[in-house]
Coordinates of C-alpha atoms in Angstrom, one line a residue:
X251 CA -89.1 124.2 54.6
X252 CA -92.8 123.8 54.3
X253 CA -94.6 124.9 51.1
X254 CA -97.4 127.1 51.3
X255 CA -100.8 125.8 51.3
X256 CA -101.9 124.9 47.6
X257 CA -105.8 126.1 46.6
X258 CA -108.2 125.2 43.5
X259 CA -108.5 128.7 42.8
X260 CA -107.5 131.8 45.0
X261 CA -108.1 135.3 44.8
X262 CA -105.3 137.7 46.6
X263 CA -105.6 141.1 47.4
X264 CA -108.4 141.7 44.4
X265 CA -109.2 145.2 44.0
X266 CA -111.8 146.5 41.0
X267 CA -113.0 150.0 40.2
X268 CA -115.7 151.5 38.1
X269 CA -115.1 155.0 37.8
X270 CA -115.4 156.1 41.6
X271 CA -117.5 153.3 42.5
X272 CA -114.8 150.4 44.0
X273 CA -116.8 147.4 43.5
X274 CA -113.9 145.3 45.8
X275 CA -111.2 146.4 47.8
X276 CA -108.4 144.0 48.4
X277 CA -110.6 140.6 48.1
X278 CA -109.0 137.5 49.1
X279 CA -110.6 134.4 48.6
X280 CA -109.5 130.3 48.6
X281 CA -111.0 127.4 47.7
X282 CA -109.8 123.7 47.7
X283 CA -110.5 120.4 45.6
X284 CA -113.2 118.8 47.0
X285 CA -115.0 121.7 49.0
X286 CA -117.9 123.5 49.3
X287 CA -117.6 127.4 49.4
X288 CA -120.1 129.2 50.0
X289 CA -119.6 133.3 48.8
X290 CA -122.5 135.0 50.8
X291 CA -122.8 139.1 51.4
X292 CA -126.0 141.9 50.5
X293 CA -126.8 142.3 47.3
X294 CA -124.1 145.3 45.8
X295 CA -121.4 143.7 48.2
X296 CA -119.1 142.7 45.1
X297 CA -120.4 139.2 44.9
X298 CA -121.3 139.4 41.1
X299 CA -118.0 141.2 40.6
X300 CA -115.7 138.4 42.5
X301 CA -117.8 136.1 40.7
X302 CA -116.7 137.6 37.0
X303 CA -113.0 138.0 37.7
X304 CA -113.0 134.2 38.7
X305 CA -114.9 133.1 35.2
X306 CA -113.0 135.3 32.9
X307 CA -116.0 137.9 32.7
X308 CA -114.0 140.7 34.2
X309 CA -110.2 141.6 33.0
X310 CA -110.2 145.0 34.5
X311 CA -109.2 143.9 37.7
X312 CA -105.9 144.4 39.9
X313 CA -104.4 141.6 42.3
X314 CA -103.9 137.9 41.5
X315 CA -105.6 135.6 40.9
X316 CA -104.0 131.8 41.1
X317 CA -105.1 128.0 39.8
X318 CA -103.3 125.1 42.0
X319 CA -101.0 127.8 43.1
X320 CA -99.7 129.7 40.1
X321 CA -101.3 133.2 38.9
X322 CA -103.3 133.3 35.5
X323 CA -105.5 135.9 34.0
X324 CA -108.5 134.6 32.4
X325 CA -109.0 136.4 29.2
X326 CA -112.8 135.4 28.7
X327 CA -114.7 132.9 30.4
X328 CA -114.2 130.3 27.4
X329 CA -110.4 130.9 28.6
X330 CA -111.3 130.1 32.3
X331 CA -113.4 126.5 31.2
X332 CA -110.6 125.7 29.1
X333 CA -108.0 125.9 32.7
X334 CA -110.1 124.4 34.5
X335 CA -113.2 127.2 35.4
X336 CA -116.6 127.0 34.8
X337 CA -119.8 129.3 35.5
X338 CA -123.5 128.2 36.1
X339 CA -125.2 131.6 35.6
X340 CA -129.1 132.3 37.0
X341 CA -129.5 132.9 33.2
X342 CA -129.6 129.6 31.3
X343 CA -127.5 129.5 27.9
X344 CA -129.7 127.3 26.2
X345 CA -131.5 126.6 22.7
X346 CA -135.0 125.3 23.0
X347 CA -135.0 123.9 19.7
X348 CA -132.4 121.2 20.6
X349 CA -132.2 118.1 21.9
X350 CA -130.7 117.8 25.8
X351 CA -127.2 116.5 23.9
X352 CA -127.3 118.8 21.5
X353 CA -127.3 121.3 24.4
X354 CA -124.9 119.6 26.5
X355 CA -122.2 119.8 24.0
X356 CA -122.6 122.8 22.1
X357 CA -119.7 125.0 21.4
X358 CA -117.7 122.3 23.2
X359 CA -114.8 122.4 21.6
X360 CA -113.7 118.9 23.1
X361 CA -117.1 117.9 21.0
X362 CA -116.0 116.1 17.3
X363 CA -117.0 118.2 14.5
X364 CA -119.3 116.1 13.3
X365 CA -121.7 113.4 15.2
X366 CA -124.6 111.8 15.0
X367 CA -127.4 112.3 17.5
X368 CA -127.0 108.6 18.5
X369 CA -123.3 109.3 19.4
X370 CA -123.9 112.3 21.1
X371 CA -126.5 111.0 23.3
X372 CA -124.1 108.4 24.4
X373 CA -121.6 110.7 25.6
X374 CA -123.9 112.7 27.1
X375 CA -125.5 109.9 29.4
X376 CA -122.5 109.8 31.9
X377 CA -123.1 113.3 32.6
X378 CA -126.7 113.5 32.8
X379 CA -126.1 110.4 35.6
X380 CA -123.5 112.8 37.6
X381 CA -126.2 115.4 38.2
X382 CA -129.3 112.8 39.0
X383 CA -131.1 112.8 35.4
X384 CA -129.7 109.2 33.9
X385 CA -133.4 108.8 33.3
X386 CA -134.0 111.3 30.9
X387 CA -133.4 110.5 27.0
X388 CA -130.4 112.3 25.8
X389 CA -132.6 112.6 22.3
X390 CA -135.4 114.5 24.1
X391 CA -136.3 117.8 23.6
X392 CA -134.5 120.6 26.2
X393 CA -137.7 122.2 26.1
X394 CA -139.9 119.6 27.3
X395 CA -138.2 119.5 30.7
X396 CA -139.1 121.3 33.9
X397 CA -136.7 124.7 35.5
X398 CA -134.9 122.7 37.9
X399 CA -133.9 119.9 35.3
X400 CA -132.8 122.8 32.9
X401 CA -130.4 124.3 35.7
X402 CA -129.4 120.5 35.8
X403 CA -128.6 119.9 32.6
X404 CA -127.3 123.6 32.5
X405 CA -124.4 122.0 34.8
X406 CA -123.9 118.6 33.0
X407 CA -123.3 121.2 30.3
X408 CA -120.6 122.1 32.2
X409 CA -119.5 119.1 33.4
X410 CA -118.5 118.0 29.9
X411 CA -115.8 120.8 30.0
X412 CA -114.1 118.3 32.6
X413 CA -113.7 121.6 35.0
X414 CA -112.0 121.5 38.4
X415 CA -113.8 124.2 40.3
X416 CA -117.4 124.6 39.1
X417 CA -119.2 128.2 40.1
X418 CA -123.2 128.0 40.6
X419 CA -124.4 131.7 40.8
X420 CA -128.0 131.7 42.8
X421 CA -129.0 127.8 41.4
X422 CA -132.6 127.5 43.1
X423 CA -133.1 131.1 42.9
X424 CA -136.1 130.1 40.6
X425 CA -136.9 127.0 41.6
X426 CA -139.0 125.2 44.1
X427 CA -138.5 123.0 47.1
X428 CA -138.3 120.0 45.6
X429 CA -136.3 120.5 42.4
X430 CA -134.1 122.6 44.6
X431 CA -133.2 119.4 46.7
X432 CA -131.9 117.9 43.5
X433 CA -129.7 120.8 43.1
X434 CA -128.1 120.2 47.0
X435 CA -127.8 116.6 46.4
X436 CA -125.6 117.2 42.8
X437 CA -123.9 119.8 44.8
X438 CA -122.8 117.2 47.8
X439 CA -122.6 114.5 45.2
X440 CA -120.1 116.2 42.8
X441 CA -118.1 117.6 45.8
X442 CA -117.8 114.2 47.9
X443 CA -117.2 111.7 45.1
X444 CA -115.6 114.0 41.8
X445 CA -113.8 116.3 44.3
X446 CA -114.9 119.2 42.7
X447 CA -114.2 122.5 44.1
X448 CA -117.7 124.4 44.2
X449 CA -118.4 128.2 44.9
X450 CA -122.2 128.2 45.6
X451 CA -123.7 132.2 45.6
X452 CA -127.1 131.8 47.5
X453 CA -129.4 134.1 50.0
X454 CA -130.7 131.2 51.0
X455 CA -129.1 130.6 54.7
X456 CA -130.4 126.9 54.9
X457 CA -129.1 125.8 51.8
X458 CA -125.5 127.4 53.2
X459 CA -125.9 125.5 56.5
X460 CA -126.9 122.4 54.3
X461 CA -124.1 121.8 52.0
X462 CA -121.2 124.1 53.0
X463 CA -118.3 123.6 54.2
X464 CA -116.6 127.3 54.1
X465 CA -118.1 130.5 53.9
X466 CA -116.8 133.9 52.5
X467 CA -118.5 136.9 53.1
X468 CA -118.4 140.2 51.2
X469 CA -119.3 143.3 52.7
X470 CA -119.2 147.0 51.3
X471 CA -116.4 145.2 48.6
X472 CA -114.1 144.4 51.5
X473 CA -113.5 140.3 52.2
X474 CA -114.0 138.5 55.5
X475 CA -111.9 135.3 55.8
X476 CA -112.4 131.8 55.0
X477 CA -114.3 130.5 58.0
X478 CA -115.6 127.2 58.2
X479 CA -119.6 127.0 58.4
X480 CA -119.8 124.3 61.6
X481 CA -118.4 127.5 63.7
X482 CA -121.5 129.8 62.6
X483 CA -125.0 130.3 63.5
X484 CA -127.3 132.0 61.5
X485 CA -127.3 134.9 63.6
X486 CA -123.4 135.5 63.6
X487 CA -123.4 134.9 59.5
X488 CA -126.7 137.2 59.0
X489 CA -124.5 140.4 61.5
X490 CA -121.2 139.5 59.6
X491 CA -123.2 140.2 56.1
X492 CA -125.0 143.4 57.3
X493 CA -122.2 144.5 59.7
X494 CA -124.9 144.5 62.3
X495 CA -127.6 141.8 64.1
X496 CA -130.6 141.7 62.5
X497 CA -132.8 141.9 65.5
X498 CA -136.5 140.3 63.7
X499 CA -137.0 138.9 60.1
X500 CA -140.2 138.7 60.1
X501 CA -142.4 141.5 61.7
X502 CA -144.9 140.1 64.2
X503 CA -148.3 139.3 63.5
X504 CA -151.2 141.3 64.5
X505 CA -154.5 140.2 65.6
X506 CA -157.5 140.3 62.7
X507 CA -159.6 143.6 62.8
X508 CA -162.9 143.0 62.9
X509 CA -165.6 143.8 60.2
X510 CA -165.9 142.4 56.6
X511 CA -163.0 140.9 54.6
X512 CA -161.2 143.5 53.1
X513 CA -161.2 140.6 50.4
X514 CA -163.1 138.0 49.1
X515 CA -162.0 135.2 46.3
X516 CA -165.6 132.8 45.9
X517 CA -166.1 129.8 43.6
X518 CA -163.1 131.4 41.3
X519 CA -161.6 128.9 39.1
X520 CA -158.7 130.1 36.9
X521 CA -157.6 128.3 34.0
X522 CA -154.7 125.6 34.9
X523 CA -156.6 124.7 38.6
X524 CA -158.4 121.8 39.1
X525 CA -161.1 123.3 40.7
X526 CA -162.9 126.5 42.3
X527 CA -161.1 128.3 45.2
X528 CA -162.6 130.1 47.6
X529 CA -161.0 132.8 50.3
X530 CA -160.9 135.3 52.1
X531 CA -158.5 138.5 53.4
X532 CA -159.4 140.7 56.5
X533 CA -158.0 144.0 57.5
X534 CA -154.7 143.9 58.7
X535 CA -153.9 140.2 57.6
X536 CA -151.3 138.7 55.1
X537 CA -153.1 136.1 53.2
X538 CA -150.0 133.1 51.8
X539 CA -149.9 130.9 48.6
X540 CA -148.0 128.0 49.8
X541 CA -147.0 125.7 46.7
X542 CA -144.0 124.1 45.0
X543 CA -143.7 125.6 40.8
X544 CA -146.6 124.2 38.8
X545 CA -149.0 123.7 42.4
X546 CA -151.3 126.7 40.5
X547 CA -150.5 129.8 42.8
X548 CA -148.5 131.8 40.6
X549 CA -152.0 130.9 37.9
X550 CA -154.3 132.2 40.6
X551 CA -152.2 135.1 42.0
X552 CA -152.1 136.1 38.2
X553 CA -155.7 135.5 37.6
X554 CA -157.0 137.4 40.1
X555 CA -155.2 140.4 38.8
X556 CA -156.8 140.2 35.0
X557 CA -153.7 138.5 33.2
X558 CA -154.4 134.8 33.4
X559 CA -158.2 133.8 32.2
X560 CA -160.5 131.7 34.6
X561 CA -163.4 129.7 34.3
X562 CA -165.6 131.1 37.2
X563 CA -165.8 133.2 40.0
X564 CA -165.5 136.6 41.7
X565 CA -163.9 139.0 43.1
X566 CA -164.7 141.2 46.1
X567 CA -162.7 144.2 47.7
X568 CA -164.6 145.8 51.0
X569 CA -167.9 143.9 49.7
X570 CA -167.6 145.7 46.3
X571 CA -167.0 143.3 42.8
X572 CA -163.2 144.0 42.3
X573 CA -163.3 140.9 39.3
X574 CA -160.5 142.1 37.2
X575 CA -161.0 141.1 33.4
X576 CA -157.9 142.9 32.3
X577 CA -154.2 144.0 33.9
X578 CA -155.7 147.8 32.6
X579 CA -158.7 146.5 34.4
X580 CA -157.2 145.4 37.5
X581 CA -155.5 148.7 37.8
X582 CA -158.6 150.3 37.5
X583 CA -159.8 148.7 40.2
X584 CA -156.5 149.6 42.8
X585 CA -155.4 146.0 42.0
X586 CA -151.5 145.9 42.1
X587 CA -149.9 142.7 41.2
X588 CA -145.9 141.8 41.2
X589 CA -145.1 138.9 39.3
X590 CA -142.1 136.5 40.2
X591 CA -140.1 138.0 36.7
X592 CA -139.7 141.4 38.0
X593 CA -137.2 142.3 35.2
X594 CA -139.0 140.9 32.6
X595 CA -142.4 142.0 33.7
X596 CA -142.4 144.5 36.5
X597 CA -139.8 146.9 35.7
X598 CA -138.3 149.1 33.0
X599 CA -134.5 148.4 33.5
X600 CA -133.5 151.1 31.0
X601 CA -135.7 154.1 32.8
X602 CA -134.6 155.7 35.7
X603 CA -136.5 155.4 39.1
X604 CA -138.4 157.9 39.2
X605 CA -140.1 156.8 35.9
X606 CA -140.7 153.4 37.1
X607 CA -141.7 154.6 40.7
X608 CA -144.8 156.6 38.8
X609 CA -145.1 154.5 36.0
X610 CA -148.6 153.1 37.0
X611 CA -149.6 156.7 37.6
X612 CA -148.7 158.3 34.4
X613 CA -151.7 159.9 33.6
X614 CA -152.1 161.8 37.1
X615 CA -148.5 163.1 36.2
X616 CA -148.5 164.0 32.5
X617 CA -150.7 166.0 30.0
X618 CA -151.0 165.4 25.8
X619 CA -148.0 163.5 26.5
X620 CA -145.8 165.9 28.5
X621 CA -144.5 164.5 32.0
X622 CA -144.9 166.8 34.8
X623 CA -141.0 166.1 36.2
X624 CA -141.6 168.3 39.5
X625 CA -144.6 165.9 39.6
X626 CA -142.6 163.0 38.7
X627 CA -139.6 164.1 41.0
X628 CA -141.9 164.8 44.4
X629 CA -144.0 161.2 43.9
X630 CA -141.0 159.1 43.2
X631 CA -139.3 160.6 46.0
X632 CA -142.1 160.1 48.4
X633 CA -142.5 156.9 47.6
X634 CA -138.9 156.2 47.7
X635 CA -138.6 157.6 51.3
X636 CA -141.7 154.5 52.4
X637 CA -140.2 152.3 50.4
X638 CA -136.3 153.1 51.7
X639 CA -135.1 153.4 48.9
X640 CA -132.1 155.8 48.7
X641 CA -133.5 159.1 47.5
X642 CA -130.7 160.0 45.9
X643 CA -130.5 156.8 43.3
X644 CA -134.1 158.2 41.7
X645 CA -132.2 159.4 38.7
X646 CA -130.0 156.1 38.4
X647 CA -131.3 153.7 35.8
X648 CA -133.0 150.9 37.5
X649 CA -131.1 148.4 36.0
X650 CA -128.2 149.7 37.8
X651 CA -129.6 148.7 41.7
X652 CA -129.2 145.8 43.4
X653 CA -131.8 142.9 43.5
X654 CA -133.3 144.3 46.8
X655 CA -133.7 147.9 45.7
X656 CA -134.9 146.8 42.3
X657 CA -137.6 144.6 44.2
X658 CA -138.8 147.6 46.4
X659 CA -138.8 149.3 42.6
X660 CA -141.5 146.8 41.6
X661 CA -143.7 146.7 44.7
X662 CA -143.2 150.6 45.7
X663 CA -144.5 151.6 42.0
X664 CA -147.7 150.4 42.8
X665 CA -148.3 152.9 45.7
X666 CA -148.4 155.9 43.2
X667 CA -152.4 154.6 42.5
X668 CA -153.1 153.8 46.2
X669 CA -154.1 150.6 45.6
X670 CA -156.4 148.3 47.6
X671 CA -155.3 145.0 47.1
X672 CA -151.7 144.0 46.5
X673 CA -150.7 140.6 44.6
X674 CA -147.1 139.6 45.0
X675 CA -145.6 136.3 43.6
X676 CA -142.0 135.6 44.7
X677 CA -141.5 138.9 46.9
X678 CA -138.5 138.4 47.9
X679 CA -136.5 136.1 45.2
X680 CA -132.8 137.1 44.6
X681 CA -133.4 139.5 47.4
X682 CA -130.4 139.6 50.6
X683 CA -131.8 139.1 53.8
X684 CA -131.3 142.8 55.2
X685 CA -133.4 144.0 52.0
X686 CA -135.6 140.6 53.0
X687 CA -136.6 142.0 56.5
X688 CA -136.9 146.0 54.7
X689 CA -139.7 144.4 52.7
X690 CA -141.6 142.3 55.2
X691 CA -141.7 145.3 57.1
X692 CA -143.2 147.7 54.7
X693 CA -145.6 144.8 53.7
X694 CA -146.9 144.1 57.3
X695 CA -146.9 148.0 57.4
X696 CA -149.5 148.2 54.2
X697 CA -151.7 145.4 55.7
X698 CA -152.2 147.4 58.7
X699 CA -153.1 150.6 56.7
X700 CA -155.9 148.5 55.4
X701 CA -154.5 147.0 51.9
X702 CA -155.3 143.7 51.4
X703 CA -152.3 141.7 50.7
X704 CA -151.5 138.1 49.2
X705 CA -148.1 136.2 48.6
X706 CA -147.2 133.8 46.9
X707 CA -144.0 131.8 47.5
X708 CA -142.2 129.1 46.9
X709 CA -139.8 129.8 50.1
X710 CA -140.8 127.5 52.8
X711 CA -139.5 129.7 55.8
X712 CA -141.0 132.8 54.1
X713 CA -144.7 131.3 53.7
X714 CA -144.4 129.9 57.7
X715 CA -143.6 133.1 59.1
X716 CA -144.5 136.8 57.3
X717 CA -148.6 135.5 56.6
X718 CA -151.2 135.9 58.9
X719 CA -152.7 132.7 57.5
X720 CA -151.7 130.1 54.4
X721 CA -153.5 128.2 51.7
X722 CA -152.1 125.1 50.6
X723 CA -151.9 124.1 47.1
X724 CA -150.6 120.7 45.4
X725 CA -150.3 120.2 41.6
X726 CA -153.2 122.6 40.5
X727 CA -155.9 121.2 43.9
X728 CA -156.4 124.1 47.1
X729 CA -155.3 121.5 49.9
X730 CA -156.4 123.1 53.1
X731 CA -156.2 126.6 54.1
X732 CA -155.5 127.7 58.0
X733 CA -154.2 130.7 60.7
X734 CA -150.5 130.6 60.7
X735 CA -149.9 130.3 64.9
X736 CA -146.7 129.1 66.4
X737 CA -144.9 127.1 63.6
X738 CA -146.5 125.5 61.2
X739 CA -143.6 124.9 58.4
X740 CA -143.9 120.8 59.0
X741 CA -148.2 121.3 57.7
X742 CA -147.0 123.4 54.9
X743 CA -144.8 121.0 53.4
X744 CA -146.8 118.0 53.9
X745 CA -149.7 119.8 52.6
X746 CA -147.2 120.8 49.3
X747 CA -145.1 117.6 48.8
X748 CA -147.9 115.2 49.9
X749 CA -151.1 116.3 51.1
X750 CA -152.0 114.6 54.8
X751 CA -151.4 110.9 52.5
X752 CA -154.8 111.8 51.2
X753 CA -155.4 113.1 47.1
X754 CA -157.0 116.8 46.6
X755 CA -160.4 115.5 46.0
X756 CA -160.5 113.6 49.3
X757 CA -159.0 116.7 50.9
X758 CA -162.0 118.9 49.4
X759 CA -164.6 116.2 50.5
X760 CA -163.5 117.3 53.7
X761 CA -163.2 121.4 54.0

């Protein structure tokens, strides 16, 4: 008699509720030692949810769930490391104040009580090799080390838990191209040689294609089955998430309207750049920041808009000074700008919608301190409708929504002041790709009404397709900056990574 087919971890016939809301509806999911699974669906598909039953975050749950074949319940995810289960969150669970060790092993409960910093660094140097950072002194400070090296160490954290199957929720949601190529390579690396089992949660399809072996989908809460990745296109993974082909990504371009830029950037020099950067917007275009974290676009997106300081420079929308000393300024001036922390910095999670929706446009709704709320209601429902956002969820918290709808939270607010020029860093981080395409079309859809619009991204497929045109930028120095016709992704990324084998003040010499 044959036995049935032992798994890692397996979920069977998980259903989970809240209130009326059912978050999953008969999951099943499997994973073996030694693969790469790859849980992919919209954002609000049950992802998170799956996700918390599997690291002991969620208890509420009905169905089994099984490690090397026999059913457990994790009682709390220290309960799920300690059989075997361990979590990389997008959030990092680390003190700044201590030493990469010190991190690595804290609240390890493997960890002796006491230890000296010499002996803790030596047991943390075979795990700092496993994930690609045997360079860096155990002794060092956490807080001197780059994102990606954090989410690194984040895992070598985890690593020291000696876990079988290691989950890694959204890993280079944050990061850049090449600190998120470190990431793949630990992924591959820990899979191949330690014979990890690995759950990677990514909207990023080329990562999936990249490193997985297996993909799971969730859709609406219900499970599609374990299907291996070398039998998928993008297309037929993209219509299996949305339950439908998604025809066009990325809107297509339009052709320049003619007259004055509807924006001009001269001689301005932010602090953080090396030198002066000069461009330009016309109507109907989509101007890109190309550059990998630190390559000073987020410093001059943020500039422009009055938060950052700058050296030099100005400011023009439709020929008119637009220079921004301020973020009251700025919105003054019709300048919106969407930073990449949108929770942190773009929306009130604990307000409802509507409030956020007219937020920027408080004082057109409210007197002596009194909010209009038919006022408030009809805007944020207006905008909500343009933005498609369900009209409905206007009274929900914003917390509450899903990454997409909370992202059209954070760029439809600014519509309330009809602005004129619209700043976006990271537009579409953490986002799914059906809220993805939503977005470039209501952004394309602003440039042709006559905004001007900039992005910045760190998303190399993003940057090469939605713009009209890109500028280049590479550790603080504007590389190059050109039209964006046919497919330009191979300039891009020699112009971020390595610019033409030539340094930034050579390139200059030359523009």
């Amino acid at each position: 008699m044959l036995m049935a087919e032992q798994f890692a971890l397996e979920l069977r016939s998980v259903s989970r509720s809240f209130g009326a809301i059912h978050a999953l509806r008969d999951v099943s999911f499997s994973i073996r030692a030694g693969e790469v699974m790859a849980l992919m669906g919209e954002n609000g598909a049950g992802k998170s949810t799956a996700v918390r039953i599997m690291s002991g975050f969620d208890t509420g749950y009905n169905g089994e769930v099984l490690r090397n074949g026999t059913v457990v319940r994790f009682r709390s995810p220290a309960d799920a490391e300690r059989q075997g289960v361990a979590i990389a969150q997008q959030e990092l669970s680390q003190v700044a104040t201590l030493s990469i060790a010190e991190n690595i092993f804290l609240g390890n409960s493997r960890q002796p009580t006491w230890s000296t910093i010499s002996a803790m660094a030596a047991r943390a140097r075979p795990f700092l090799q496993l994930v690609g950072l045997g360079d860096l002194d155990p002794c060092a400070s956490i807080a001197n080390l780059s994102v990606g090296e954090r989410h690194l160490v984040e895992v070598a954290r985890l690593m020291s838990r000696e876990p079988d199957v290691l989950i890694l929720d959204e890993p280079t949601a944050a990061l850049g191209q090449a600190e998120s190529r470190r990431i793949l390579s630990m992924v591959k690396r820990l899979a191949a040689e330690q014979g990890k089992a690995i759950i990677y949660v990514s909207h990023r399809l080329d990562e999936i294609f990249e490193i997985a072996d297996f993909v799971t989908v969730l859709r609406d809460g219900h499970s599609h089955p374990r299907t291996p990745i070398a039998s998928l296109t993008v297309d037929m993974l993209v219509e299996r998430m949305l339950g439908r082909p998604l025809e066009n990504m990325y809107p297509d371009r339009r052709a320049a309207q003619a007259g004055a830029p509807v924006l001009e950037v001269e001689n301005f020099w932010p602090d953080g750049l090396d030198g002066p950067v000069t461009l330009s917007v016309r109507r109907g275009e989509i101007l890109g920041l190309a550059g990998q974290l630190g390559s000073g676009v987020s410093t001059l997106l943020a500039a422009i808009a009055g938060v950052s300081p700058r050296r030099t420079g100005s400011v023009k929308i439709d020929g008119r000074d637009a220079t921004a000393t301020s973020a009251h300024d700025a919105k003054r001036k019709r300048i919106a700008y969407c930073s990449s922390d949108r929770k942190h910095d773009g929306l009130f999670l604990g307000l409802s919608v509507s409030a956020n929706l007219t937020a920027p446009a408080l004082s057109k709704i409210s007197r002596l301190g009194w909010t209009f709320g038919s006022l408030e209601r009809r805007t944020s429902q207006e905008i909500a409708r343009a933005m498609t956002i369900d009209e409905r969820r206007t009274g929900s918290e914003v917390g509450t929504l899903s990454g997409g709808n909370q992202q059209k939270v954070a760029l439809g607010k600014w519509m309330s002041i009809g602005p004129r020029l619209l700043l976006i860093d990271e537009p579409t981080r953490g986002v799914d790709v059906g809220a993805r395409a939503e977005i470039y079309r209501r952004l394309r859809g602003l440039a042709d009404d006559g905004i001007g619009i900039v992005i910045a991204s760190t998303d190399l497929q993003e940057i090469a397709h939605l713009p009209d045109a890109v500028a280049t930028f590479y550790r603080g120095s504007h590389i190059d900056t050109f039209a964006l016709e046919g497919d330009q992704t191979a300039r891009i990324l020699k112009d971020i990574t390595h610019p033409h084998g030539r340094t930034p003040e050579q390139t200059h010499a030359t523009q």
